[in-house]
Tab-separated table of C-alpha atoms in Angstrom:
chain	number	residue	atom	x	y	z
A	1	UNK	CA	119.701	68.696	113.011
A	2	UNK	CA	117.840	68.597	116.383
A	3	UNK	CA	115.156	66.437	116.738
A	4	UNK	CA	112.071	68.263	117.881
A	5	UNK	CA	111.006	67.010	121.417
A	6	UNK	CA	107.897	65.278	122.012
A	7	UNK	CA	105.239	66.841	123.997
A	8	UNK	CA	102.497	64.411	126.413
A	9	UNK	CA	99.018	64.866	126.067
A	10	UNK	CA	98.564	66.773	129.210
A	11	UNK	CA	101.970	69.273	128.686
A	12	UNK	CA	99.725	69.871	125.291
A	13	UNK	CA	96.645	70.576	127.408
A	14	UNK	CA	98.001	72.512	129.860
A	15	UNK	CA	99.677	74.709	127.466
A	16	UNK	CA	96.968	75.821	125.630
A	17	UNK	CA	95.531	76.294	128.777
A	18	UNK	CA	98.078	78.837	129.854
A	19	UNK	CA	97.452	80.661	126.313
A	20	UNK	CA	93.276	80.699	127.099
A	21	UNK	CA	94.157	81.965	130.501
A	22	UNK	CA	96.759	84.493	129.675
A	23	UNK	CA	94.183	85.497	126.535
A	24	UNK	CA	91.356	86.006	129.141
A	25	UNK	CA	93.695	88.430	131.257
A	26	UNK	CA	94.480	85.557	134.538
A	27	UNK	CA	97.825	84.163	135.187
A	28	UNK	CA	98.319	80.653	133.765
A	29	UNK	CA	96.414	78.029	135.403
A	30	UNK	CA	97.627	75.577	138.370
A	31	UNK	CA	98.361	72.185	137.340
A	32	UNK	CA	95.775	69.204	137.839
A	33	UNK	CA	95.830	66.376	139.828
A	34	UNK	CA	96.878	63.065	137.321
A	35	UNK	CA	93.227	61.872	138.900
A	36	UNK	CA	91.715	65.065	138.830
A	37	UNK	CA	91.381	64.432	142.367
A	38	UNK	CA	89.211	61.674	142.027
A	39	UNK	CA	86.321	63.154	139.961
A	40	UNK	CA	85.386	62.071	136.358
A	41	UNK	CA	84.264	65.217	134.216
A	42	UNK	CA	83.601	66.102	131.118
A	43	UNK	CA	86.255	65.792	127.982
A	44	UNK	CA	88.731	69.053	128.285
A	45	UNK	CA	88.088	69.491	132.247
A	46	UNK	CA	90.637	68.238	134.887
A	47	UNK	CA	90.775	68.738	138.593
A	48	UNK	CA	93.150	69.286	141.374
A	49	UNK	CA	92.320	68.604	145.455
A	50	UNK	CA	92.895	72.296	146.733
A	51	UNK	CA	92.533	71.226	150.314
A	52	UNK	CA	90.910	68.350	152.641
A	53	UNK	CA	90.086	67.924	156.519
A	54	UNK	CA	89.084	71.272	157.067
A	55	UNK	CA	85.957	70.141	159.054
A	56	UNK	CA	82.402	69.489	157.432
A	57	UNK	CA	82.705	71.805	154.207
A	58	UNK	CA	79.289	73.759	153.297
A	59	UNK	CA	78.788	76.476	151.152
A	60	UNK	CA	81.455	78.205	150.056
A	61	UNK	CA	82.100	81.936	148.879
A	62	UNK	CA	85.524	83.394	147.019
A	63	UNK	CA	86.390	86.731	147.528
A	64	UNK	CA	87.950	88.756	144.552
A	65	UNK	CA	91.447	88.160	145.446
A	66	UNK	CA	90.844	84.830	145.481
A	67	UNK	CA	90.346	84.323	149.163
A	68	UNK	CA	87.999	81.456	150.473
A	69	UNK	CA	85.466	81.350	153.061
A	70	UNK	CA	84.064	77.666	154.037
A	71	UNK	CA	80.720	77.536	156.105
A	72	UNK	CA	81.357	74.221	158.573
A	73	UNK	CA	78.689	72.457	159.867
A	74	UNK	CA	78.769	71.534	163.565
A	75	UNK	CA	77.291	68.170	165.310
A	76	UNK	CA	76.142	68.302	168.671
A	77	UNK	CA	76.834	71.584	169.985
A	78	UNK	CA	80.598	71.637	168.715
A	79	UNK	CA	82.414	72.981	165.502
A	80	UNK	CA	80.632	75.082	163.091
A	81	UNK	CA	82.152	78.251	162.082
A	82	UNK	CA	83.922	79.183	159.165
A	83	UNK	CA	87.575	78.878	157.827
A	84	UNK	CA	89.093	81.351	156.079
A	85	UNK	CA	91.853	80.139	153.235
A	86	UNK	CA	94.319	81.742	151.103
A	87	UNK	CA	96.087	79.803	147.894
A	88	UNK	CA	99.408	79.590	147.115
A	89	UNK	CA	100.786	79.924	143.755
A	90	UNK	CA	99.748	76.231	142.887
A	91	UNK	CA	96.393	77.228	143.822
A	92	UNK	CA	96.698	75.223	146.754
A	93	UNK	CA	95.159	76.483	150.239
A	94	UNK	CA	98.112	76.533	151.975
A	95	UNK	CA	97.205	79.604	154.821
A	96	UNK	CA	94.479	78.976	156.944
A	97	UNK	CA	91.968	80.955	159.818
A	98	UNK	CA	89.274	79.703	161.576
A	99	UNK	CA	86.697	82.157	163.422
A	100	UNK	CA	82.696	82.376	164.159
A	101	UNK	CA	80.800	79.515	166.394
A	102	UNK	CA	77.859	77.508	165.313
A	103	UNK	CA	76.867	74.766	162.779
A	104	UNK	CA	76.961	77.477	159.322
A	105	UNK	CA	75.564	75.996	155.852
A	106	UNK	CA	75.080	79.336	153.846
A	107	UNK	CA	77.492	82.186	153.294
A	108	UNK	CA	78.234	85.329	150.805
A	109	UNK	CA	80.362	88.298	150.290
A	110	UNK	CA	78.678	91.834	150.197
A	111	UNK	CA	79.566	95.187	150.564
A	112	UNK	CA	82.439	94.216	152.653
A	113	UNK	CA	80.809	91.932	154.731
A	114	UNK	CA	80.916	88.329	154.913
A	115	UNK	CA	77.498	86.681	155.524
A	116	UNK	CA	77.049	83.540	157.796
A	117	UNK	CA	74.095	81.829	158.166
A	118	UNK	CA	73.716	79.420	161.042
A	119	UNK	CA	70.690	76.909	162.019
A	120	UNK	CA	69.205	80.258	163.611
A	121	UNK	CA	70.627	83.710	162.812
A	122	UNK	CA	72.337	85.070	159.997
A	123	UNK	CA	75.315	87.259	161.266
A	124	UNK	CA	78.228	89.276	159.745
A	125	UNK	CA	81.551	90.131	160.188
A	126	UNK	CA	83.612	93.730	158.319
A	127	UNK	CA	86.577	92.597	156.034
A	128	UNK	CA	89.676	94.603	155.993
A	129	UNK	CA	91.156	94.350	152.690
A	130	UNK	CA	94.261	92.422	152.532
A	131	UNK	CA	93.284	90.433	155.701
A	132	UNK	CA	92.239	86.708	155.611
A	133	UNK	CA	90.424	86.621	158.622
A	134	UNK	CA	87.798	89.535	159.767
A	135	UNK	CA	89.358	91.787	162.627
A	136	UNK	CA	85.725	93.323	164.169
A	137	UNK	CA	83.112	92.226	166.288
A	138	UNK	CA	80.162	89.940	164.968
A	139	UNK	CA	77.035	91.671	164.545
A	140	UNK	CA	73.582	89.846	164.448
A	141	UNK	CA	71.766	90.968	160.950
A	142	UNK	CA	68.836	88.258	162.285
A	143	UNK	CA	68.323	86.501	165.344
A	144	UNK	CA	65.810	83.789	166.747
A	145	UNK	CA	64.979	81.575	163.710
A	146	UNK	CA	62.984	79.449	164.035
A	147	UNK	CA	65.064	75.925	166.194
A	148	UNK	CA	63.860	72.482	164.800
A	149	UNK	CA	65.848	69.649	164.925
A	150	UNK	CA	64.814	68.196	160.984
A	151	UNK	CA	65.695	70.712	157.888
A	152	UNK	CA	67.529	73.415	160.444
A	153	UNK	CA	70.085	74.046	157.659
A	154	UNK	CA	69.908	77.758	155.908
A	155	UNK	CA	71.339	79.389	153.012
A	156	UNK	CA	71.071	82.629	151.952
A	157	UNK	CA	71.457	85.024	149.226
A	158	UNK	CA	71.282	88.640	147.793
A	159	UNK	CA	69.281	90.447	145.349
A	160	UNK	CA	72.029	93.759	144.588
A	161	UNK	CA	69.511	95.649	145.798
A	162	UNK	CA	69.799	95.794	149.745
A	163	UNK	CA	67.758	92.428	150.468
A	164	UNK	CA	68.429	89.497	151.931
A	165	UNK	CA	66.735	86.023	151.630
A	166	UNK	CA	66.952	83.103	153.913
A	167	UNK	CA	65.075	79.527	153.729
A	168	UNK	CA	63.350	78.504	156.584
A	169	UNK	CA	63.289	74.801	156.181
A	170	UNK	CA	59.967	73.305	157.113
A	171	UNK	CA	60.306	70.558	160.175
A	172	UNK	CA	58.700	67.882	159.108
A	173	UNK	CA	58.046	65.539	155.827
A	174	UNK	CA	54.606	65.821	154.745
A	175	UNK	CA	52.906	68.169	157.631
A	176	UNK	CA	51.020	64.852	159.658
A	177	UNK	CA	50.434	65.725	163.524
A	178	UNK	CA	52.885	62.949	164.113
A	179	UNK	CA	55.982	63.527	161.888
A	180	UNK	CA	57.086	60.131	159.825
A	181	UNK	CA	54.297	57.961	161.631
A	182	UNK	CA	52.240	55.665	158.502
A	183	UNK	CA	48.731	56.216	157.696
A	184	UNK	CA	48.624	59.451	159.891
A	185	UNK	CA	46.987	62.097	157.961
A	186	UNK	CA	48.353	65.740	156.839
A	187	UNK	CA	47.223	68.839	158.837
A	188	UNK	CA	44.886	70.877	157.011
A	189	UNK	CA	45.278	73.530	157.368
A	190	UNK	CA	48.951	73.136	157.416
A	191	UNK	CA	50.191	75.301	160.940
A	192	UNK	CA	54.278	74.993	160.101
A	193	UNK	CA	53.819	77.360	156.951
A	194	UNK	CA	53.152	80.025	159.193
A	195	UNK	CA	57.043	80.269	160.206
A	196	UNK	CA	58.283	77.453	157.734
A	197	UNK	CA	58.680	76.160	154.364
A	198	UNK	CA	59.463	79.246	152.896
A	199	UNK	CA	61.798	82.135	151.892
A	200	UNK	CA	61.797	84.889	153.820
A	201	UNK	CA	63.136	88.485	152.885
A	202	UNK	CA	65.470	90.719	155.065
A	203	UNK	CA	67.351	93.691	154.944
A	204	UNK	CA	70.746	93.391	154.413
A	205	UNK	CA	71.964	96.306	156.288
A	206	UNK	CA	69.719	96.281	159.408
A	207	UNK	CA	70.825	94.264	162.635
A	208	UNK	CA	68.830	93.194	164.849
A	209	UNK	CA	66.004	91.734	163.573
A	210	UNK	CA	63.791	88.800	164.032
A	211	UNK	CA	61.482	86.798	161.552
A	212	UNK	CA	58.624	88.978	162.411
A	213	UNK	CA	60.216	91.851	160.629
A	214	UNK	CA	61.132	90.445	157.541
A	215	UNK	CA	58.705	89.398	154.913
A	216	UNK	CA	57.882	86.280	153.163
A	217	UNK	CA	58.709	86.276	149.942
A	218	UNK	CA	57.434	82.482	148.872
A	219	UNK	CA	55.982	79.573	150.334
A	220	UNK	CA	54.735	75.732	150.007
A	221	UNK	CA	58.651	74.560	150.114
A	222	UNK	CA	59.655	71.874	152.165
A	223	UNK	CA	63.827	71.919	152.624
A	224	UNK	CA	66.174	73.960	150.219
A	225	UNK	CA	69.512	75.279	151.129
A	226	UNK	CA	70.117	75.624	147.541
A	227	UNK	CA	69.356	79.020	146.492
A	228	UNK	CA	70.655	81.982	145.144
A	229	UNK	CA	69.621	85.411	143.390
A	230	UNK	CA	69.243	85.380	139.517
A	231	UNK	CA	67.468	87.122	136.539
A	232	UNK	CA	65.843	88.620	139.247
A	233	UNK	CA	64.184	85.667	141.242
A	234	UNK	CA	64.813	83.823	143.458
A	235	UNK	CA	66.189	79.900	142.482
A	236	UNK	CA	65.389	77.624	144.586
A	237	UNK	CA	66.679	73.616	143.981
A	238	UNK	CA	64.262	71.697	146.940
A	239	UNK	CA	64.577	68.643	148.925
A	240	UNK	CA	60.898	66.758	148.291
A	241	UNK	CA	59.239	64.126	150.230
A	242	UNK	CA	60.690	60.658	151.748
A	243	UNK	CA	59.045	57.382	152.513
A	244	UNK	CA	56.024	57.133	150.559
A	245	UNK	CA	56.931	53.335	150.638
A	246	UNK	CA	57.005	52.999	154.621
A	247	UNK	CA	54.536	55.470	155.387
A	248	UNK	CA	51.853	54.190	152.596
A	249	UNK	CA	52.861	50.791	151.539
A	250	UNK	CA	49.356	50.132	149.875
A	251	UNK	CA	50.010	52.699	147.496
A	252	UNK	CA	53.570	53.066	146.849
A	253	UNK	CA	56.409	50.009	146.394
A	254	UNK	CA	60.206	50.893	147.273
A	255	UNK	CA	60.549	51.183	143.876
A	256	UNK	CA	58.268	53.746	143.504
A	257	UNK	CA	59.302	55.761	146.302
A	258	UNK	CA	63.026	55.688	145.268
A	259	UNK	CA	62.213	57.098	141.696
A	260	UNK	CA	58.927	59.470	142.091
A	261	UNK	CA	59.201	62.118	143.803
A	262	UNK	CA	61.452	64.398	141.904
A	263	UNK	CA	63.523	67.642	143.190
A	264	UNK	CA	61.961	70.551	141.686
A	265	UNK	CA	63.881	73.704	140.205
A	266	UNK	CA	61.929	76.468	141.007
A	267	UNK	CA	62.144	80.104	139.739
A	268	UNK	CA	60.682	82.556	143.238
A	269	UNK	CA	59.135	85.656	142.845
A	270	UNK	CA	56.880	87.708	145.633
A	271	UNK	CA	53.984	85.562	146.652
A	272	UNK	CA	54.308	82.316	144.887
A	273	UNK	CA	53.360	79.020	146.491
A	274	UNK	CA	55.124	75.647	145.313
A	275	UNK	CA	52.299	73.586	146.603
A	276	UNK	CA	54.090	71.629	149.945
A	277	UNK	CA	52.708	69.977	151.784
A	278	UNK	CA	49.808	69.367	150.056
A	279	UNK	CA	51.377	67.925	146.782
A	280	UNK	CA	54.661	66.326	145.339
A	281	UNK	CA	55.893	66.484	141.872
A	282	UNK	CA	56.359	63.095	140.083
A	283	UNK	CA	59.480	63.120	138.118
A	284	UNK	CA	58.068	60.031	135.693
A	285	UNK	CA	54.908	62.109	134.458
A	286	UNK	CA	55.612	65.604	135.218
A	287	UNK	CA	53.145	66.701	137.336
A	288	UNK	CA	52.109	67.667	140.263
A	289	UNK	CA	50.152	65.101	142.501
A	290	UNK	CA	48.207	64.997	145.732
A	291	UNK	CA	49.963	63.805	148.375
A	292	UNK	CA	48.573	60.676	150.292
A	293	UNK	CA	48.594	62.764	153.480
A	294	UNK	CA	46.124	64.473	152.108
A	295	UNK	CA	44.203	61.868	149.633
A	296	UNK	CA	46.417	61.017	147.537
A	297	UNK	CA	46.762	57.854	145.579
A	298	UNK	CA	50.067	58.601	143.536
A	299	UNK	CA	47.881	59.063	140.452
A	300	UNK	CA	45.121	62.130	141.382
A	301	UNK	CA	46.112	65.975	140.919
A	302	UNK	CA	42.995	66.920	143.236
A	303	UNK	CA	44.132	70.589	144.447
A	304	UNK	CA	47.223	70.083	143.117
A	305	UNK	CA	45.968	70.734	139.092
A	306	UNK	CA	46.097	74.305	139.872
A	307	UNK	CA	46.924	77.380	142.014
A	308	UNK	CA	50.498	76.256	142.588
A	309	UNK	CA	53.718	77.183	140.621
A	310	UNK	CA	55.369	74.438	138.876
A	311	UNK	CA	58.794	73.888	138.838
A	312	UNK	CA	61.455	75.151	135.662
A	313	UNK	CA	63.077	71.545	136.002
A	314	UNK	CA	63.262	68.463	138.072
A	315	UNK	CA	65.655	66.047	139.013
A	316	UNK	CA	65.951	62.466	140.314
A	317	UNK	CA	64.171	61.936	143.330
A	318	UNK	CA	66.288	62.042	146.528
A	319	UNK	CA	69.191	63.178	145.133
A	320	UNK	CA	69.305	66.253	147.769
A	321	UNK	CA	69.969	69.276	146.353
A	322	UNK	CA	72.130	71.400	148.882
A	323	UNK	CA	73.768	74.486	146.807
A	324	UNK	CA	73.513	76.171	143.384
A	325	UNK	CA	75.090	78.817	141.453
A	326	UNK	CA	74.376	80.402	138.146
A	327	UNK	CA	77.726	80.054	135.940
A	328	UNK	CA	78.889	83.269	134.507
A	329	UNK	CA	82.504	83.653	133.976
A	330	UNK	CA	84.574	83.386	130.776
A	331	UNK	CA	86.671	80.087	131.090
A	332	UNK	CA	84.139	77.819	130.407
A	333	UNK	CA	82.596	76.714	127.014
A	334	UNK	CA	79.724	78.816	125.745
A	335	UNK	CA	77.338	76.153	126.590
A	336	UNK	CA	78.088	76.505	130.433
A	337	UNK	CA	77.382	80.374	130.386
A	338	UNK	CA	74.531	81.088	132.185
A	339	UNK	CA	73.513	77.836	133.273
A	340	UNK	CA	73.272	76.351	136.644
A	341	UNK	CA	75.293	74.364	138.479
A	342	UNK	CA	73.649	72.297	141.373
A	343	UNK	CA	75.702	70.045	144.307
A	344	UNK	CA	73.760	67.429	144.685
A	345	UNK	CA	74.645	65.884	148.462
A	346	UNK	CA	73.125	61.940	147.662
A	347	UNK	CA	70.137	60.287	148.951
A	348	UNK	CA	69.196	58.112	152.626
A	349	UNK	CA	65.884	57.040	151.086
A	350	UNK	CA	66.437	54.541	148.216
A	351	UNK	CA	66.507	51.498	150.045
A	352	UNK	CA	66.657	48.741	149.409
A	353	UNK	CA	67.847	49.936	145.684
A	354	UNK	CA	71.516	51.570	146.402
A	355	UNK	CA	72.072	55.100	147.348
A	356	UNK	CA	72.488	57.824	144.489
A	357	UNK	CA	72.914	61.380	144.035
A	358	UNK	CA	76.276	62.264	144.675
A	359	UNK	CA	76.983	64.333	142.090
A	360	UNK	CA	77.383	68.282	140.823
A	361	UNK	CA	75.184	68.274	137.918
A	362	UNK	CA	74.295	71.162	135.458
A	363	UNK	CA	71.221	72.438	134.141
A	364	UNK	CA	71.309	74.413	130.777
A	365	UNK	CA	69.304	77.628	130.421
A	366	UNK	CA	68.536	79.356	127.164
A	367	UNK	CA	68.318	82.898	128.026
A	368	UNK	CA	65.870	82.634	131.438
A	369	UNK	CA	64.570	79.205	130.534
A	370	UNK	CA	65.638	75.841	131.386
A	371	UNK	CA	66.734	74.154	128.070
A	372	UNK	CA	66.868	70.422	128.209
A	373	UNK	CA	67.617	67.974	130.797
A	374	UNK	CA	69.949	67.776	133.376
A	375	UNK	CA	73.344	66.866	132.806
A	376	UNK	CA	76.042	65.118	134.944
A	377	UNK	CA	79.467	67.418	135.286
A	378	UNK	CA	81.445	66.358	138.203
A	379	UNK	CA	81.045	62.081	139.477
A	380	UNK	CA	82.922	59.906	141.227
A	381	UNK	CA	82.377	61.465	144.809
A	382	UNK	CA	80.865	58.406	145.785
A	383	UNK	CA	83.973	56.128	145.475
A	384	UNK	CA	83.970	53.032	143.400
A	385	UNK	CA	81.512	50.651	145.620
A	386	UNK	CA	77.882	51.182	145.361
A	387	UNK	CA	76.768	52.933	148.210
A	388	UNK	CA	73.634	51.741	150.407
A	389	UNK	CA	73.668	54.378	153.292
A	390	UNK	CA	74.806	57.453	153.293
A	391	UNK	CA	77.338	58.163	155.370
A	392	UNK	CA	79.396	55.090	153.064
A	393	UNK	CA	79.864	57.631	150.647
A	394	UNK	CA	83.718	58.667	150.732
A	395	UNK	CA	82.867	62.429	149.701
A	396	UNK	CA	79.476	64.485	149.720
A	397	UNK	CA	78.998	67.654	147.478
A	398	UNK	CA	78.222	70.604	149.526
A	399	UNK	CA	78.962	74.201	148.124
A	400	UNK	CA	80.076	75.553	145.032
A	401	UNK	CA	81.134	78.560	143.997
A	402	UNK	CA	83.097	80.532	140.732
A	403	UNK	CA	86.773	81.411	141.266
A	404	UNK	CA	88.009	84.932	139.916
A	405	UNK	CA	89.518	83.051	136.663
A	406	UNK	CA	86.368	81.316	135.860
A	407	UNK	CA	87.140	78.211	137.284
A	408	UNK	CA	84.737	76.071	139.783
A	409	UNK	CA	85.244	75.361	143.247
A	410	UNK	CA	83.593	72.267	144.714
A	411	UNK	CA	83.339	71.164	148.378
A	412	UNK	CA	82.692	68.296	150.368
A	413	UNK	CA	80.997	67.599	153.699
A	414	UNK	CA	82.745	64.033	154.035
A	415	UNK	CA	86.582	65.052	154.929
A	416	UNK	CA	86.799	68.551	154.456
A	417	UNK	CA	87.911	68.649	150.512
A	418	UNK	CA	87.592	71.834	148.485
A	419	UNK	CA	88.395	70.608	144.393
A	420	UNK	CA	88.979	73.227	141.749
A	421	UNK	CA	87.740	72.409	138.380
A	422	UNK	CA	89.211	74.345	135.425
A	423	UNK	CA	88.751	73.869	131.297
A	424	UNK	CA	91.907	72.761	129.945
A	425	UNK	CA	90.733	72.664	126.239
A	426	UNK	CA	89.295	74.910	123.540
């Protein structure tokens, strides 16, 4: 008689992961790192490191045969672009283009086009299917955004419907006449929200156009690459205020400053107004305050009681939202579907309490509503040592995006690592 052969944990795993893929109509799954790459996730998830150093990883979009396009971020003058990467069949990026010029943060698939967005134009280049890297000439969908040397970063996203919508970061912290100087007094009213802090709407198939001709769609927000179309709004996860402690001592501690002002979740539609830079949302009471710029003493609502949207959730304060995406594939629990996924690129402006942040957390939504609190899905970017400026971090989350089997693609801005996340249990 032959003894029956024993079977590890993760042979068991991966297994019934092959049947759940092969069940959902995708080839079996690629095989996890023993780490999962370095991340800590939720029971039944595991991880594998796809790729690293391929230059300071942004957003990130997949095309349907699994190609990936990375938005990189350039630093004075140099880099930028995008790299274009094909997996093997370990799911490993093993082919790899580069093309485009300029530092890039946002980026999408449409029509067969691939959408760039750099600190000033958002351009495109035709795909030819079966090739990695576009063949034709890049045409300028918008030109001459706004240049400012603070929030310059934009994404972008689609609505299905032939429009295109952009963030203009607003270049400054709280609107004063001297940026970041203490006890200086907002602007009121506030001249940057005529060309910043706001969302402005395109046309996806016109070139050639400037700010002036496309429309803005929402204001009152200060810095959020993180948006994306959904349920027919806009989603926008924003950057809030810094340095309430060194700007208005008498008022705030470091304390306070590290934990108050939360990032806001907010749902977009035509002509709302989120309220910067005029007030900041406290994440400990859960609502919206007057900033000391403008009066404020971190306990009165003043202007701020009413007339502005408030947000569908918040997070820690200075966490720095960069990216988010709405899940909606198949290998994933139930509990995933339709929620939102959120990088989360870590915070500068704890001090002197360490630096936090660096995370991809998940918000659950119950039909179009936010349902709960956050929760944390991917950690361990940070590396084991507690982290007290930012740039000690060993990886930042910058993009993420859905793969054609469900599973969840991850970058980092750090070293150029792309991690795929996949549910190994049922």
């Amino acid at each position: 008689m032959i003894a029956p052969r024993k079977i590890s944990l993760k042979a068991a795993l991966l297994s019934t992961a092959a049947f759940t893929f092969a069940m959902n109509g995708f080839a079996a799954p690629p095989a996890c790192d023993a780490d999962n790459g370095g991340l800590k996730l939720p029971s039944g998830f595991c991880a594998f490191l796809a790729v690293e150093g391929i230059g300071t990883a942004r957003h990130i979009a997949v095309a349907p045969n699994g190609d990936v396009y990375v938005a990189l971020m350039g630093r004075r003058g140099t880099g930028g672009g995008v790299v274009a990467l094909r997996p093997d069949a370990t799911g490993h990026f093993t082919t790899k283009e580069t093309f485009g010029t300029g530092s890039s943060t946002g980026i999408g698939l449409r029509n067969g086009y691939l959408y760039v967005a750099t600190t000033t134009t958002v351009v495109r280049y035709k795909m030819t299917k079966g090739e990695l890297k576009p063949t034709g000439e890049m045409e300028t969908v918008v030109a001459s955004l706004p240049e400012q040397n603070e929030h310059e970063d934009k994404g972008l996203t689609f609505d299905g419907k032939g429009s295109l919508y952009v963030n203009v970061g607003a270049p400054s912290n709280a609107c004063q006449s001297q940026d970041r100087r203490a006890k200086v007094v907002g602007q009121d009213p506030c001249p940057i929200l005529e060309e910043h802090g706001g969302v402005w709407k395109f046309d996806e198939n016109k070139l050639g156009q400037k700010q002036s001709d496309g429309v803005k769609f929402a204001t009152g927000l200060r810095q959020f690459p993180a948006l994306t179309w959904h349920d027919g709004a806009v989603y926008i996860a924003m950057n809030s205020r810094d340095q309430l402690d060194t700007l208005w001592g008498e008022m705030f501690s470091a304390k306070e400053n590290a934990e108050r002002p939360a990032e806001p979740l907010y749902r977009a539609v035509q002509g709302d107004n989120f309220g910067w830079p005029f007030c900041f949302f406290d994440y400990g009471q859960q609502k919206l305050l007057l900033n000391p710029e403008y009066g404020g003493d971190g306990k009165t609502q003043g202007r701020c009681a009413t007339g502005f949207k408030l947000p569908e959730a918040t997070f820690p304060a200075h966490f720095a939202p960069v990216d988010i995406m709405f899940y909606e594939g198949k290998q994933f629990p139930a509990h995933y579907k339709g929620g939102a996924f959120i990088a989360f690129h870590g915070s500068w402006n704890r001090a002197p309490l360490p630096q936090d942040g660096f995370i991809v957390g998940f918000q659950p939504f119950s039909g179009n509503k936010a349902s709960g609190k956050y929760e944390v899905f991917a950690d361990g970017f940070a590396g084991p040592a507690p982290v007290t400026g930012r740039t000690q971090a060993q990886a930042r989350p910058d993009g993420l995006a859905e793969a054609p089997d469900g599973s969840l693609y991850i970058t980092d801005s750090q070293k150029g690592k792309i991690w795929r996340v996949i549910y190994t249990r049922k």
